[in-house]
Coordinates of C-alpha atoms in Angstrom, one line a residue:
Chain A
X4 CA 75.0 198.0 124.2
X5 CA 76.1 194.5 124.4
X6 CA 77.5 194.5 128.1
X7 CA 73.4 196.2 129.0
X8 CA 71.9 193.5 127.6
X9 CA 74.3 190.6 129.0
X10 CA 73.7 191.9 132.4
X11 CA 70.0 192.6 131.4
X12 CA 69.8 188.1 130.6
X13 CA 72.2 187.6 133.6
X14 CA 69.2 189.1 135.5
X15 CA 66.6 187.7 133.8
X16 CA 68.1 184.2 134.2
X17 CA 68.8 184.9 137.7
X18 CA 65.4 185.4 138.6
X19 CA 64.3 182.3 136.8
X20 CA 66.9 180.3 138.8
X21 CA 65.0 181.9 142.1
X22 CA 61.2 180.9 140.5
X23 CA 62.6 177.4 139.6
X24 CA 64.4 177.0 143.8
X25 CA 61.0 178.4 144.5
X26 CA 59.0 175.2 142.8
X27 CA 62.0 172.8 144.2
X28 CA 61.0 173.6 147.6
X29 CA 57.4 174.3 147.2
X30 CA 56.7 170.9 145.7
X31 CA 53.8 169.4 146.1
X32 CA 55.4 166.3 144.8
X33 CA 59.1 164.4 143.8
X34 CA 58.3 164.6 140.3
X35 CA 58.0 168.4 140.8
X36 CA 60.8 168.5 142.5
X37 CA 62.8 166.6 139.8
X38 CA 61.5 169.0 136.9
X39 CA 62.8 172.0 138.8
X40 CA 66.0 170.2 139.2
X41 CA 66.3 169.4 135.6
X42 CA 65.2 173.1 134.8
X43 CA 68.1 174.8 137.2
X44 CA 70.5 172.6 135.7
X45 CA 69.5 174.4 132.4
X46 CA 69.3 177.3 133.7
X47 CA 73.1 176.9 135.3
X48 CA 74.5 176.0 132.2
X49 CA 72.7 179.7 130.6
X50 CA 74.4 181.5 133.7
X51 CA 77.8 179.9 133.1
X52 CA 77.8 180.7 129.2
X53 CA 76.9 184.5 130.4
X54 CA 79.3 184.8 132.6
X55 CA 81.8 183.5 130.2
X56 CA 80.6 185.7 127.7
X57 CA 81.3 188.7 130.5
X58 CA 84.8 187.9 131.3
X59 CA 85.5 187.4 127.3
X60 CA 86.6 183.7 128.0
X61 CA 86.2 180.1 126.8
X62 CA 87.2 178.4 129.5
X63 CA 83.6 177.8 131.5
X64 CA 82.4 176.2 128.3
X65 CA 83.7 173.2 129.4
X66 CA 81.8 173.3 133.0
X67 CA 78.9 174.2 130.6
X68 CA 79.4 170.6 129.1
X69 CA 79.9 168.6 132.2
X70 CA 77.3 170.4 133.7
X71 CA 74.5 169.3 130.8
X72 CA 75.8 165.8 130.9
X73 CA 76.1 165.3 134.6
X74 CA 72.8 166.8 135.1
X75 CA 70.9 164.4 132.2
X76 CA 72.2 161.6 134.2
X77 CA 71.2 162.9 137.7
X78 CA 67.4 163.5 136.1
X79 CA 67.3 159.9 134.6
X80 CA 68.9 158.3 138.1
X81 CA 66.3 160.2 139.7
X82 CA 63.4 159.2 138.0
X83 CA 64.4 155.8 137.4
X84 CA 64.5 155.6 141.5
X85 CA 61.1 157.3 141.8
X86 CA 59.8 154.3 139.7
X87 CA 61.3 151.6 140.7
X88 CA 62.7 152.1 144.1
X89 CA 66.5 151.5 142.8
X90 CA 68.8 153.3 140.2
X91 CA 70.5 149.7 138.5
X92 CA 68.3 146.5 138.9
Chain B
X23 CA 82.0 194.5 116.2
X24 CA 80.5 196.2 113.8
X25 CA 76.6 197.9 114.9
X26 CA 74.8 195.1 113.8
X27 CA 76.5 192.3 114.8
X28 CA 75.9 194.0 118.4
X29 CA 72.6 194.5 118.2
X30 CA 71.8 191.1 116.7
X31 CA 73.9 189.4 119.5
X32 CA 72.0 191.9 122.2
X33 CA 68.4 190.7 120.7
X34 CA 69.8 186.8 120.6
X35 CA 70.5 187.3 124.1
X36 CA 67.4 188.7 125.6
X37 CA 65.5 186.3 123.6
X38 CA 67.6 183.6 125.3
X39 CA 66.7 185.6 128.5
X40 CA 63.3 185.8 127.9
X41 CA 61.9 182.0 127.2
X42 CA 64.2 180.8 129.8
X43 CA 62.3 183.5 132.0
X44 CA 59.2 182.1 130.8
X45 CA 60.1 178.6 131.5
X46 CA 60.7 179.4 134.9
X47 CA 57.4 181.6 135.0
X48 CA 55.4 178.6 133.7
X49 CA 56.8 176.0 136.0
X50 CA 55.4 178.1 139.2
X51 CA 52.1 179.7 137.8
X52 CA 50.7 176.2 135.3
X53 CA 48.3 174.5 137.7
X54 CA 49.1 171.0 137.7
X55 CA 52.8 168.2 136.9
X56 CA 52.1 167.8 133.2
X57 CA 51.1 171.4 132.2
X58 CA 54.6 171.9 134.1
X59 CA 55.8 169.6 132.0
X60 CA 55.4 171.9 128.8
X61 CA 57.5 174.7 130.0
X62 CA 60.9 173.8 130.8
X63 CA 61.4 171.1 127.7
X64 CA 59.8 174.0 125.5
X65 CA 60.9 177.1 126.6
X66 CA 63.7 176.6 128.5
X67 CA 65.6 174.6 125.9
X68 CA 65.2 177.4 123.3
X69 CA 66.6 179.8 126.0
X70 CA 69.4 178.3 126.4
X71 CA 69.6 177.6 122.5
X72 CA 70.0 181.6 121.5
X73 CA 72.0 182.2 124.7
X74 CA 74.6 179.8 123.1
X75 CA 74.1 181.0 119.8
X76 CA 74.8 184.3 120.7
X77 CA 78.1 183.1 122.2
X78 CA 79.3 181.5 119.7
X79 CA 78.5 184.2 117.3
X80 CA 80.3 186.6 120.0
X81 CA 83.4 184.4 120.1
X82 CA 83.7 184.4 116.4
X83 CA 83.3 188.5 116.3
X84 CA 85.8 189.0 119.0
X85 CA 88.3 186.8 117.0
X86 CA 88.8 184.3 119.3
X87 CA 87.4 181.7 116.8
X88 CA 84.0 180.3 118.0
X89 CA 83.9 177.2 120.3
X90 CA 82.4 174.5 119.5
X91 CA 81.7 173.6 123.3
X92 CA 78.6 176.2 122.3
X93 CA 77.1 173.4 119.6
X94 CA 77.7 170.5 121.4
X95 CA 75.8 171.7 124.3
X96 CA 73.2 172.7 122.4
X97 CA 72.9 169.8 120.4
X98 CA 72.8 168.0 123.6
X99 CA 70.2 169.4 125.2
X100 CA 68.2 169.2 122.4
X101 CA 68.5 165.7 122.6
X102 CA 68.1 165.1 126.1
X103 CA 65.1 167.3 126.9
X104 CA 62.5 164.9 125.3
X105 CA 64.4 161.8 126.8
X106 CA 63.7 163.3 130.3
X107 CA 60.2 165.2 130.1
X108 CA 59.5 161.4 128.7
X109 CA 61.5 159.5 131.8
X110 CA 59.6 162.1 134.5
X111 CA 56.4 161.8 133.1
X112 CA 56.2 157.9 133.4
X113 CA 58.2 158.6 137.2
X114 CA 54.8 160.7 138.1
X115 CA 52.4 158.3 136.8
X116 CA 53.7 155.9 138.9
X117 CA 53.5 158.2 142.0
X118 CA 49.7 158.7 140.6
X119 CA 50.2 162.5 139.7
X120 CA 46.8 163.6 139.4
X121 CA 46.0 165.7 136.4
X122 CA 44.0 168.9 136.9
X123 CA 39.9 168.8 137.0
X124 CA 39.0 169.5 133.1
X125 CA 41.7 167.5 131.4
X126 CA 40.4 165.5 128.6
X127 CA 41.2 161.7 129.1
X128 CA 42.7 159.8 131.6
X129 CA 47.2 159.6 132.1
X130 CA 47.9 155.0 131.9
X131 CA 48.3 153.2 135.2
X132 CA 52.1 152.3 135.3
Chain C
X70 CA 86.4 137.4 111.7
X71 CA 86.6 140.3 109.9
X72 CA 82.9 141.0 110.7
X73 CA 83.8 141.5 114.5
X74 CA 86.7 143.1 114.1
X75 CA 84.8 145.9 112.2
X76 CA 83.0 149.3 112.2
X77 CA 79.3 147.4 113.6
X78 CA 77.9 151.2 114.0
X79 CA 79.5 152.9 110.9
X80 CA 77.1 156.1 111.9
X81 CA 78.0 156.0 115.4
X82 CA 81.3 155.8 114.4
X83 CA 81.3 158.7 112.4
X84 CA 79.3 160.8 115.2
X85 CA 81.8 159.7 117.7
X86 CA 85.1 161.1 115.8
X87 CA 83.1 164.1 115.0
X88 CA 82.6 164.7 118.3
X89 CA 85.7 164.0 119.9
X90 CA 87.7 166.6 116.7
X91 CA 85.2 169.0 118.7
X92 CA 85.6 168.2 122.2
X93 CA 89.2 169.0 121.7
X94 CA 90.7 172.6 121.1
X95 CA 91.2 172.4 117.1
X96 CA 91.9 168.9 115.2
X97 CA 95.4 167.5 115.3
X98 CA 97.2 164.2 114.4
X99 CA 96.7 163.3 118.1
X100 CA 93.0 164.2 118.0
X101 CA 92.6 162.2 115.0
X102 CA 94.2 159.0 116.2
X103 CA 92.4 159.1 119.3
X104 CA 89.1 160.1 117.6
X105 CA 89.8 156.9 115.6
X106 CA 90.5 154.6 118.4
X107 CA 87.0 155.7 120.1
X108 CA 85.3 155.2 117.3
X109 CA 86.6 151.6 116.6
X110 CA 86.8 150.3 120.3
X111 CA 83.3 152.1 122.0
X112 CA 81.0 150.0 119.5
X113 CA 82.8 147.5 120.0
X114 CA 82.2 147.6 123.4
X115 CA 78.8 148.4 123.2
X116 CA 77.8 146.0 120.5
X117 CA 75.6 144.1 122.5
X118 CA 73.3 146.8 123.7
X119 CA 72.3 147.9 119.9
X120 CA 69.7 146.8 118.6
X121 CA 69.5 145.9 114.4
X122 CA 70.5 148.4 112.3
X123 CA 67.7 149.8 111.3
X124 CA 66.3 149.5 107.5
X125 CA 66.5 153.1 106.4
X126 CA 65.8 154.1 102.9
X127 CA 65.6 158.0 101.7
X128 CA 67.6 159.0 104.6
X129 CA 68.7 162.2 102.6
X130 CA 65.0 163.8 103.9
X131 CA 66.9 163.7 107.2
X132 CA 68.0 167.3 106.9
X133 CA 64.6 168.5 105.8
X134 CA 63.1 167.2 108.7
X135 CA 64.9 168.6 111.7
X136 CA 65.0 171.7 109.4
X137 CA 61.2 171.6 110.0
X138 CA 61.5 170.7 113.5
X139 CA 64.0 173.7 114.7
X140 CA 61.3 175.8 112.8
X141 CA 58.7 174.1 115.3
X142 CA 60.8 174.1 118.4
X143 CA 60.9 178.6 117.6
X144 CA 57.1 178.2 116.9
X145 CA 56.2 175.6 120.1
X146 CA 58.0 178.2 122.1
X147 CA 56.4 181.1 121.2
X148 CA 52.6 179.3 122.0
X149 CA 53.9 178.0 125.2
X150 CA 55.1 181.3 125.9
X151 CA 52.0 183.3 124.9
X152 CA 50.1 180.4 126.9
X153 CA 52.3 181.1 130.0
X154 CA 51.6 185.0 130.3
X155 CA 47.6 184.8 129.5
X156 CA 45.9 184.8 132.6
X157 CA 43.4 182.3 130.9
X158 CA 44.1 178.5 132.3
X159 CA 45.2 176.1 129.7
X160 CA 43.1 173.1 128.4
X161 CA 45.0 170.2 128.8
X162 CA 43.7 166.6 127.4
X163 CA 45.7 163.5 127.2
X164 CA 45.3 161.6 123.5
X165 CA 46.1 158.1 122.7
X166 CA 48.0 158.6 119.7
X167 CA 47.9 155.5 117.4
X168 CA 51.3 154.8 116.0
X169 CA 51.6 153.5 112.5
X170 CA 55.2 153.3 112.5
X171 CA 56.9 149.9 113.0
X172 CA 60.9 150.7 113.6
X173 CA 61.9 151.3 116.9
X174 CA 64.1 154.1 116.0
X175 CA 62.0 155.7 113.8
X176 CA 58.8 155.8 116.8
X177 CA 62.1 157.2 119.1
X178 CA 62.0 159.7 116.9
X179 CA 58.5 161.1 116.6
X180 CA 58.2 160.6 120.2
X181 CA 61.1 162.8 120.5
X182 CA 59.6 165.4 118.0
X183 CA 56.6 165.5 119.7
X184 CA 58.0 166.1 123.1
X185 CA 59.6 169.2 121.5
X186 CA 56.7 170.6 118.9
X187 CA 53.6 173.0 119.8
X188 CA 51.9 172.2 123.1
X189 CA 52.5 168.1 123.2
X190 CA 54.6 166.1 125.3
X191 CA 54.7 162.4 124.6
X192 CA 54.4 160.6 128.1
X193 CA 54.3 157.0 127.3
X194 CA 54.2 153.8 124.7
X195 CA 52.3 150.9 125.0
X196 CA 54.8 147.6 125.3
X197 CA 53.7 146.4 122.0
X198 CA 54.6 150.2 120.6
X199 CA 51.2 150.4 119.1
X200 CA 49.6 153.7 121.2
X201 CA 51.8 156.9 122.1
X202 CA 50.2 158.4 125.2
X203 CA 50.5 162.6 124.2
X204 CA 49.5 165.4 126.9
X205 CA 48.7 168.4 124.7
X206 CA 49.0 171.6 126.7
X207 CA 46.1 173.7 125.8
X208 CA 43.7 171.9 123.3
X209 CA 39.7 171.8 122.3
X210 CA 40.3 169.4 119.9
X211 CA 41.7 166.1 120.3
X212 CA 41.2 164.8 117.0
X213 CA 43.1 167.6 115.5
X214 CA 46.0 167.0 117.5
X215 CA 46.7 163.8 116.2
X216 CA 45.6 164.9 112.3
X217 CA 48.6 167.6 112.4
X218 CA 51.4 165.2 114.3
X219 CA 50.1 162.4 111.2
X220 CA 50.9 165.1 108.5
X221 CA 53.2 166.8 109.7
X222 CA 55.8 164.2 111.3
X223 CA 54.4 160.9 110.7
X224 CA 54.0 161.0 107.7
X225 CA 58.0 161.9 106.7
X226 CA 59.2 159.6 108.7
X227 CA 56.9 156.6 107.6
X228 CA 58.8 157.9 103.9
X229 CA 62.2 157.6 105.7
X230 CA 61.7 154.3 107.5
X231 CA 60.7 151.0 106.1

């Protein structure tokens, strides 16, 4: 019951990872292209809980954690260099 | 695991599933940046939400204690989603993002 | 002396050894020592960027209020998510939002809770923090908009906040 439905949202999330690659490529714009960055870094972190969940272990929690922080400081760099033409002034 | 434990965790997860599905769904099919906007801060971050929360109520059902990796990822997110729809916002203002024809006012020059 | 040599953030302190007993597998005498370290020295090192402490008064309403804005966050999803599978195209209006607020934090705040409540996302704040720039997803009334944020999350914080 529980392994049908983890592999049902490991699906699921899956093919919101392919929508969101399709909307990083697709554009029309950088700020489009930063939002579906910041939503497949989500989405990542969803994937690597699953998987966790699937192999009964704790261990990816921690890429889960580096991920979400690593990701929240990519989005901000990104921005910040789409509005003022540098990261750090 | 007793039967409802399973199928609470089961629902969780396909919840989770299902808004982060319909994050990723909205960010195609909305027509312009900042009805796109909407989606992933909404949807996505509740997603992920009951996809953690069924972990940790998984870990704590198996008897390997829950993790508290689960909470501060959630907790974290939930803090940095507003922080960057906010940051990206402003970003496409700059760049002039037009807003789709019928939107009701006018986005600030930056 | 002693002043500089204190806690400056006693809140961040206490968020930063909570968070560091949870980072670690379990809390120990190591965890604790190095959980208190942290929370002495990163202030410290940070006390310049940090702004006033910020007059607070009723602060026990806290839990109350994200209580209320989980609920919304379960709620916002569910109308984004209807809105996302209707075939119907949204509505969208951008509304000047007049702030009433006066504390930085507390206007950090209700931008925040907007950002994450039914069909809004704050965009932008005038530089003398007077007007919140809001783009509401689907809306036919703009007025309305900014009568529920007043009630709903304005107002509680205006209680919290000096």
């Amino acid at each position: 019951m529980i392994t049908a439905a983890l592999y049902i949202t490991i699906g699921m999330v899956t093919l919101a990872v392919a929508l969101n690659t399709y909307r990083l490529f697709r554009g029309p714009d950088a700020a489009d292209r930063v939002l579906a960055l910041d939503t497949l870094y989500i989405n990542a972190i969803a994937l690597i809980i699953l998987f966790g969940i699937a192999l009964g272990t704790h261990l990816y929690m921690e890429a889960g954690l580096l991920i979400a922080v690593m990701g929240f400081v990519g989005t901000v760099a990104m921005s910040k260099y789409l509005k003022r033409g540098s990261v750090i002034e | 695991m007793s039967v409802v434990t399973e199928y609470a965790l089961s629902a969780l997860l396909l919840i989770g599933g299902f808004f982060t599905l319909v994050g990723a769904i909205g960010l195609v099919r909305l027509p312009d940046f900042y009805t796109r906007l909407h989606a992933p801060t909404k949807a996505t971050t509740l997603g992920v939400g009951a996809i953690m929360l069924a972990s940790v109520g998984y870990f704590s059902s198996t008897g390997a204690g829950p993790g508290a990796s689960e909470i501060l990822i959630t907790v974290f997110l939930l803090l940095t989603a507003p922080v960057s729809a906010n940051i990206i916002a402003k970003a496409a203002m700059h760049l002039d993002e037009k807003p789709v024809a019928g939107t009701k006012g006018n986005p600030w020059e930056q | 002396m002693s002043t500089r040599l204190g806690f400056p953030q006693p809140f961040l302190s206490v968020i930063l050894f909570c968070v560091w007993q949870l980072l670690g597998d379990g809390v120990s005498g190591a965890s604790i020592i190095v959980g208190l370290v942290l929370a002495w020295l990163l202030p410290q090192l940070t006390r310049g960027f940090w702004p006033e402490r910020p007059a607070t008064r009723k602060l026990w309403l806290m839990p109350v209020y994200v209580l209320r804005v989980l609920v919304d966050i379960v709620m916002a999803s569910i109308s984004v998510a209807r809105l996302v599978l209707n075939p119907r195209q949204p509505e969208p209006a951008f509304i000047n939002y007049p702030v009433t607020l006066e504390n930085p934090l507390a206007i950090t705040i209700l931008a925040s809770t907007v950002s994450l409540t039914p069909g809004t996302v704050s965009a932008d704040i005038s530089d003398d923090y007077q007007v919140l720039l809001i783009h509401a997803l689907d809306t036919q009334d703009p007025d309305q908009v900014i009568a529920d944020i007043r009630r709903r999350y304005e107002a509680p914080l205006l209680e919290m906040f000096k």
